[in-house]
CSV table of C-alpha atoms in Angstrom, one decimal:
chain,number,residue,atom,x,y,z
A,394,MET,CA,133.0,64.0,42.7
A,395,THR,CA,131.1,67.3,42.3
A,396,SER,CA,130.0,69.8,44.8
A,397,ILE,CA,127.2,69.0,47.2
A,398,PHE,CA,125.1,71.8,45.5
A,399,ARG,CA,125.6,70.5,42.0
A,400,ARG,CA,124.7,67.0,43.2
A,401,ALA,CA,121.5,68.4,44.7
A,402,MET,CA,120.5,70.5,41.7
A,403,GLY,CA,121.6,68.2,38.9
A,404,SER,CA,121.6,69.8,35.4
A,405,ALA,CA,119.8,72.9,36.7
A,406,PHE,CA,123.1,73.9,38.3
A,407,ASP,CA,124.4,74.9,34.9
A,408,GLN,CA,121.6,77.5,34.6
A,409,LEU,CA,123.1,79.6,37.4
A,410,HIS,CA,125.2,82.7,36.7
A,411,PRO,CA,128.9,81.6,36.2
A,412,GLN,CA,130.0,83.4,39.3
A,413,LEU,CA,127.3,81.6,41.3
A,414,ARG,CA,128.4,78.3,39.8
A,415,ARG,CA,131.9,79.0,41.0
A,416,ARG,CA,130.8,80.0,44.5
A,417,PHE,CA,128.6,76.9,44.9
A,418,SER,CA,131.2,74.6,43.4
A,419,VAL,CA,133.2,75.1,46.6
A,420,GLY,CA,134.1,71.6,47.8
A,421,LEU,CA,136.7,68.9,48.1
A,422,ASP,CA,136.7,68.4,44.4
A,423,SER,CA,137.4,72.0,43.5
A,424,GLY,CA,139.8,72.4,46.5
A,425,GLU,CA,138.6,75.9,47.0
A,426,ALA,CA,137.1,77.7,49.9
A,427,CYS,CA,135.2,81.0,49.5
A,428,THR,CA,135.2,84.0,51.9
A,429,GLY,CA,132.7,86.7,51.2
A,430,ARG,CA,133.1,90.2,52.7
A,431,GLY,CA,130.6,93.0,52.4
A,432,VAL,CA,127.8,95.0,54.0
A,433,MET,CA,124.3,94.0,55.1
A,434,ASP,CA,122.2,97.0,54.2
A,435,ARG,CA,119.6,95.9,56.7
A,436,ILE,CA,119.2,93.2,59.4
A,437,TRP,CA,115.7,93.0,60.9
A,438,HIS,CA,113.5,90.9,63.1
A,439,GLY,CA,109.8,90.6,63.6
A,440,PRO,CA,107.7,92.0,66.5
A,441,ALA,CA,108.9,92.0,70.1
A,442,TYR,CA,107.4,88.7,70.9
A,443,VAL,CA,109.8,86.9,68.6
A,444,LYS,CA,112.9,88.2,70.4
A,445,PRO,CA,113.0,85.4,73.1
A,446,PHE,CA,112.9,82.9,70.3
A,447,LEU,CA,115.8,84.6,68.5
A,448,ALA,CA,117.7,85.0,71.7
A,449,LEU,CA,117.4,81.3,72.4
A,450,GLY,CA,118.7,80.4,69.0
A,451,ALA,CA,121.6,82.9,69.3
A,452,SER,CA,122.9,81.0,72.3
A,453,ARG,CA,123.9,78.3,69.7
A,454,ASN,CA,124.8,80.7,66.8
A,455,ILE,CA,121.4,80.3,65.2
A,456,LEU,CA,119.7,83.4,63.9
A,457,VAL,CA,120.6,87.0,65.1
A,458,PRO,CA,118.4,88.8,67.8
A,459,ARG,CA,119.7,92.2,66.8
A,460,THR,CA,118.8,94.8,64.1
A,461,GLY,CA,121.1,97.2,62.2
A,462,THR,CA,121.9,98.9,59.0
A,463,LYS,CA,125.1,99.0,57.0
A,464,VAL,CA,126.5,96.2,59.0
A,465,PRO,CA,129.9,94.7,58.0
A,466,PHE,CA,129.5,91.1,57.1
A,467,THR,CA,131.6,88.0,56.5
A,468,ILE,CA,130.6,84.6,55.2
A,469,GLU,CA,133.0,81.7,55.3
A,470,ASN,CA,132.3,78.7,53.0
A,471,THR,CA,135.0,76.0,53.6
A,472,PRO,CA,134.8,72.3,52.6
A,473,TYR,CA,136.0,69.5,54.8
A,474,THR,CA,135.3,65.9,55.6
A,475,ASP,CA,133.4,65.5,58.8
A,476,SER,CA,133.7,62.8,61.5
A,477,TYR,CA,131.4,60.5,59.6
A,478,GLY,CA,133.2,60.8,56.3
A,479,ARG,CA,130.8,63.2,54.6
A,480,GLU,CA,131.8,66.1,52.5
A,481,THR,CA,130.7,69.2,54.4
A,482,VAL,CA,130.7,72.9,53.6
A,483,THR,CA,130.6,75.6,56.3
A,484,PHE,CA,128.2,78.6,56.1
A,485,VAL,CA,129.5,80.7,58.9
A,486,ARG,CA,128.1,84.2,58.8
A,487,THR,CA,129.5,86.9,61.1
A,488,PHE,CA,127.7,90.3,61.5
A,489,ALA,CA,129.9,93.0,63.0
A,490,LEU,CA,127.1,94.6,65.0
A,491,PRO,CA,127.5,97.4,67.6
A,492,GLY,CA,128.2,95.9,70.9
A,493,GLY,CA,130.0,92.9,69.5
A,494,PRO,CA,129.9,90.4,66.6
A,495,ARG,CA,127.1,87.9,66.1
A,496,ARG,CA,127.4,84.6,64.3
A,497,PHE,CA,124.9,82.5,62.4
A,498,ASP,CA,126.5,79.1,61.8
A,499,ALA,CA,125.5,76.3,59.5
A,500,THR,CA,127.2,73.2,58.0
A,501,MET,CA,125.8,71.5,54.9
A,502,VAL,CA,126.0,68.0,53.4
A,503,HIS,CA,124.3,66.4,50.5
A,504,SER,CA,121.6,63.9,51.5
A,505,PRO,CA,120.9,61.3,48.7
A,506,GLU,CA,118.2,59.8,50.9
A,507,ARG,CA,116.3,63.1,51.0
A,508,ASN,CA,117.4,64.3,47.6
A,509,CYS,CA,118.4,67.7,48.9
A,510,VAL,CA,121.1,69.6,50.8
A,511,LEU,CA,120.8,69.0,54.5
A,512,ASP,CA,121.5,72.1,56.6
A,513,TYR,CA,122.7,71.5,60.1
A,514,LEU,CA,122.2,74.7,62.1
A,515,GLY,CA,124.2,76.1,65.0
A,516,THR,CA,127.2,75.0,67.0
A,517,HIS,CA,125.9,71.6,68.0
A,518,GLN,CA,123.9,70.6,64.8
A,519,HIS,CA,120.7,70.1,66.9
A,520,LEU,CA,118.5,71.4,64.1
A,521,ALA,CA,118.6,69.8,60.6
A,522,THR,CA,116.7,71.4,57.7
A,523,ASP,CA,116.1,70.2,54.2
A,524,LEU,CA,117.1,72.8,51.6
A,525,HIS,CA,115.7,72.8,48.1
A,526,LEU,CA,117.8,74.8,45.5
A,527,THR,CA,116.4,76.2,42.3
A,528,ALA,CA,118.0,78.2,39.4
A,529,GLU,CA,115.9,81.2,38.5
A,530,PRO,CA,115.4,82.4,34.9
A,531,ASP,CA,117.8,85.3,35.5
A,532,GLY,CA,120.6,83.0,36.7
A,533,SER,CA,120.1,83.7,40.4
A,534,LEU,CA,119.8,81.0,43.1
A,535,LEU,CA,116.6,80.5,45.1
A,536,ILE,CA,116.9,78.3,48.3
A,537,ARG,CA,113.7,77.3,50.2
A,538,SER,CA,113.7,75.4,53.4
A,539,GLY,CA,111.6,72.2,53.9
A,540,GLU,CA,111.2,70.0,56.9
A,541,HIS,CA,113.0,70.8,60.2
A,542,ARG,CA,114.1,68.2,62.7
A,543,PHE,CA,115.4,68.4,66.2
A,544,ARG,CA,118.1,65.8,67.1
A,545,GLU,CA,119.7,65.1,70.5
A,546,GLY,CA,120.7,61.7,71.6
A,547,PRO,CA,117.9,59.2,70.8
A,548,VAL,CA,115.5,62.1,70.0
A,549,ASP,CA,114.8,62.7,66.4
A,550,VAL,CA,111.5,64.6,66.0
A,551,ARG,CA,110.0,66.9,63.4
A,552,VAL,CA,109.8,70.6,64.5
A,553,PRO,CA,106.1,71.6,64.6
A,554,ASP,CA,105.0,74.3,62.2
A,555,LEU,CA,103.8,76.3,65.2
A,556,ILE,CA,107.4,77.0,66.3
A,557,GLY,CA,109.3,76.4,63.1
A,558,GLY,CA,110.5,78.9,60.6
A,559,GLU,CA,110.3,78.8,56.8
A,560,ALA,CA,113.4,80.3,55.2
A,561,GLU,CA,113.8,81.8,51.7
A,562,VAL,CA,117.2,82.8,50.4
A,563,ARG,CA,117.9,84.6,47.1
A,564,GLU,CA,121.4,85.1,45.9
A,565,SER,CA,122.4,86.7,42.6
A,566,TYR,CA,125.5,88.3,41.0
A,567,ASP,CA,125.7,91.8,39.6
A,568,ASP,CA,128.2,92.0,36.6
A,569,ALA,CA,128.2,95.8,36.7
A,570,THR,CA,129.4,96.0,40.3
A,571,GLY,CA,131.2,92.6,40.6
A,572,ARG,CA,129.2,91.9,43.8
A,573,PHE,CA,127.0,89.1,45.0
A,574,HIS,CA,123.6,90.2,46.4
A,575,ILE,CA,121.8,88.2,49.0
A,576,ARG,CA,118.3,88.4,50.6
A,577,VAL,CA,117.2,86.2,53.5
A,578,ARG,CA,113.8,86.0,55.0
A,579,VAL,CA,112.7,83.6,57.8
A,580,ALA,CA,109.0,83.5,58.7
A,581,ASN,CA,106.6,81.4,60.7
A,582,ARG,CA,103.4,80.5,59.0
A,583,TYR,CA,101.3,81.5,62.0
A,584,PHE,CA,103.3,84.4,63.5
A,585,GLY,CA,104.7,86.0,60.4
A,586,PRO,CA,108.2,87.4,59.7
A,587,LEU,CA,110.8,86.4,62.3
A,588,PHE,CA,114.2,87.5,61.0
A,589,GLY,CA,116.1,88.5,57.8
A,590,TYR,CA,118.9,90.4,56.2
A,591,GLU,CA,119.9,91.8,52.8
A,592,GLY,CA,123.0,93.2,51.3
A,593,SER,CA,126.0,92.5,49.1
A,594,PHE,CA,129.5,91.2,49.2
A,595,THR,CA,132.6,90.3,47.1
A,596,ALA,CA,134.2,86.9,47.2
A,597,ARG,CA,137.8,85.7,47.5
A,598,TYR,CA,138.8,82.1,46.8
A,599,THR,CA,141.6,80.2,48.6
A,600,ASP,CA,143.2,76.8,48.3
A,601,VAL,CA,141.9,74.5,51.1
A,602,GLY,CA,144.9,72.2,50.9
A,603,THR,CA,147.2,75.2,51.7
A,604,HIS,CA,145.0,77.0,54.2
A,605,GLY,CA,143.0,74.2,55.8
A,606,VAL,CA,139.9,74.9,57.9
A,607,ARG,CA,140.2,77.9,60.2
A,608,ALA,CA,139.9,77.0,63.9
A,609,GLY,CA,136.4,77.6,65.2
A,610,LEU,CA,134.5,77.0,61.9
A,611,ARG,CA,133.6,73.4,62.5
A,612,PRO,CA,130.7,72.7,64.9
A,613,VAL,CA,131.3,71.6,68.5
A,614,ARG,CA,129.1,68.5,68.0
A,615,GLU,CA,128.4,66.6,64.7
A,616,GLU,CA,125.2,64.8,64.0
A,617,ALA,CA,125.4,61.4,62.2
A,618,ARG,CA,121.8,61.2,61.0
A,619,ALA,CA,121.1,62.5,57.5
């Protein structure tokens, strides 16, 4: 078994910087979890009319309806087997903003049917997004979102472009500083930029068998449909 990210990228995975290869090899096979700690130089959102949309998402730990600079940041990537027997990796981001921390939660699985990584957003996995991963010539990783779907009970519908967001994530590694750099931008094709952040962090790896999955990382509800 290889990591869900290597399975999605195939041979292109080997084109990533070695430190990115290790970070995105986190999984049941490697037995490692990765915790990144650093600072977001900037967290931003679009015009005032996007704030209700961000606030609604924040109620389920999706997106962040606040702005800030030099914000302490943690990302927890921990592998586990979900209730449906799938290898899953957490992407739980915590921003230590003034007035209290804000979380942006996601859990990811590999979808052979869709030939991509499937990103379940939020505490209840109501939103599922296709992620397409590409190795850039400089060894950095580019992630672009594809189709979004809303799932609740028997409902399984595509999120219309009018209210959906297209995400682009770029992650790289700086050998000189020993830090990962990340830039995230979410935009709506009709209304423009919605939300984003950029900054850097260092990574620490731990043994999953020894430390397990921290309480509160797994979602409240798990979605079976891939």
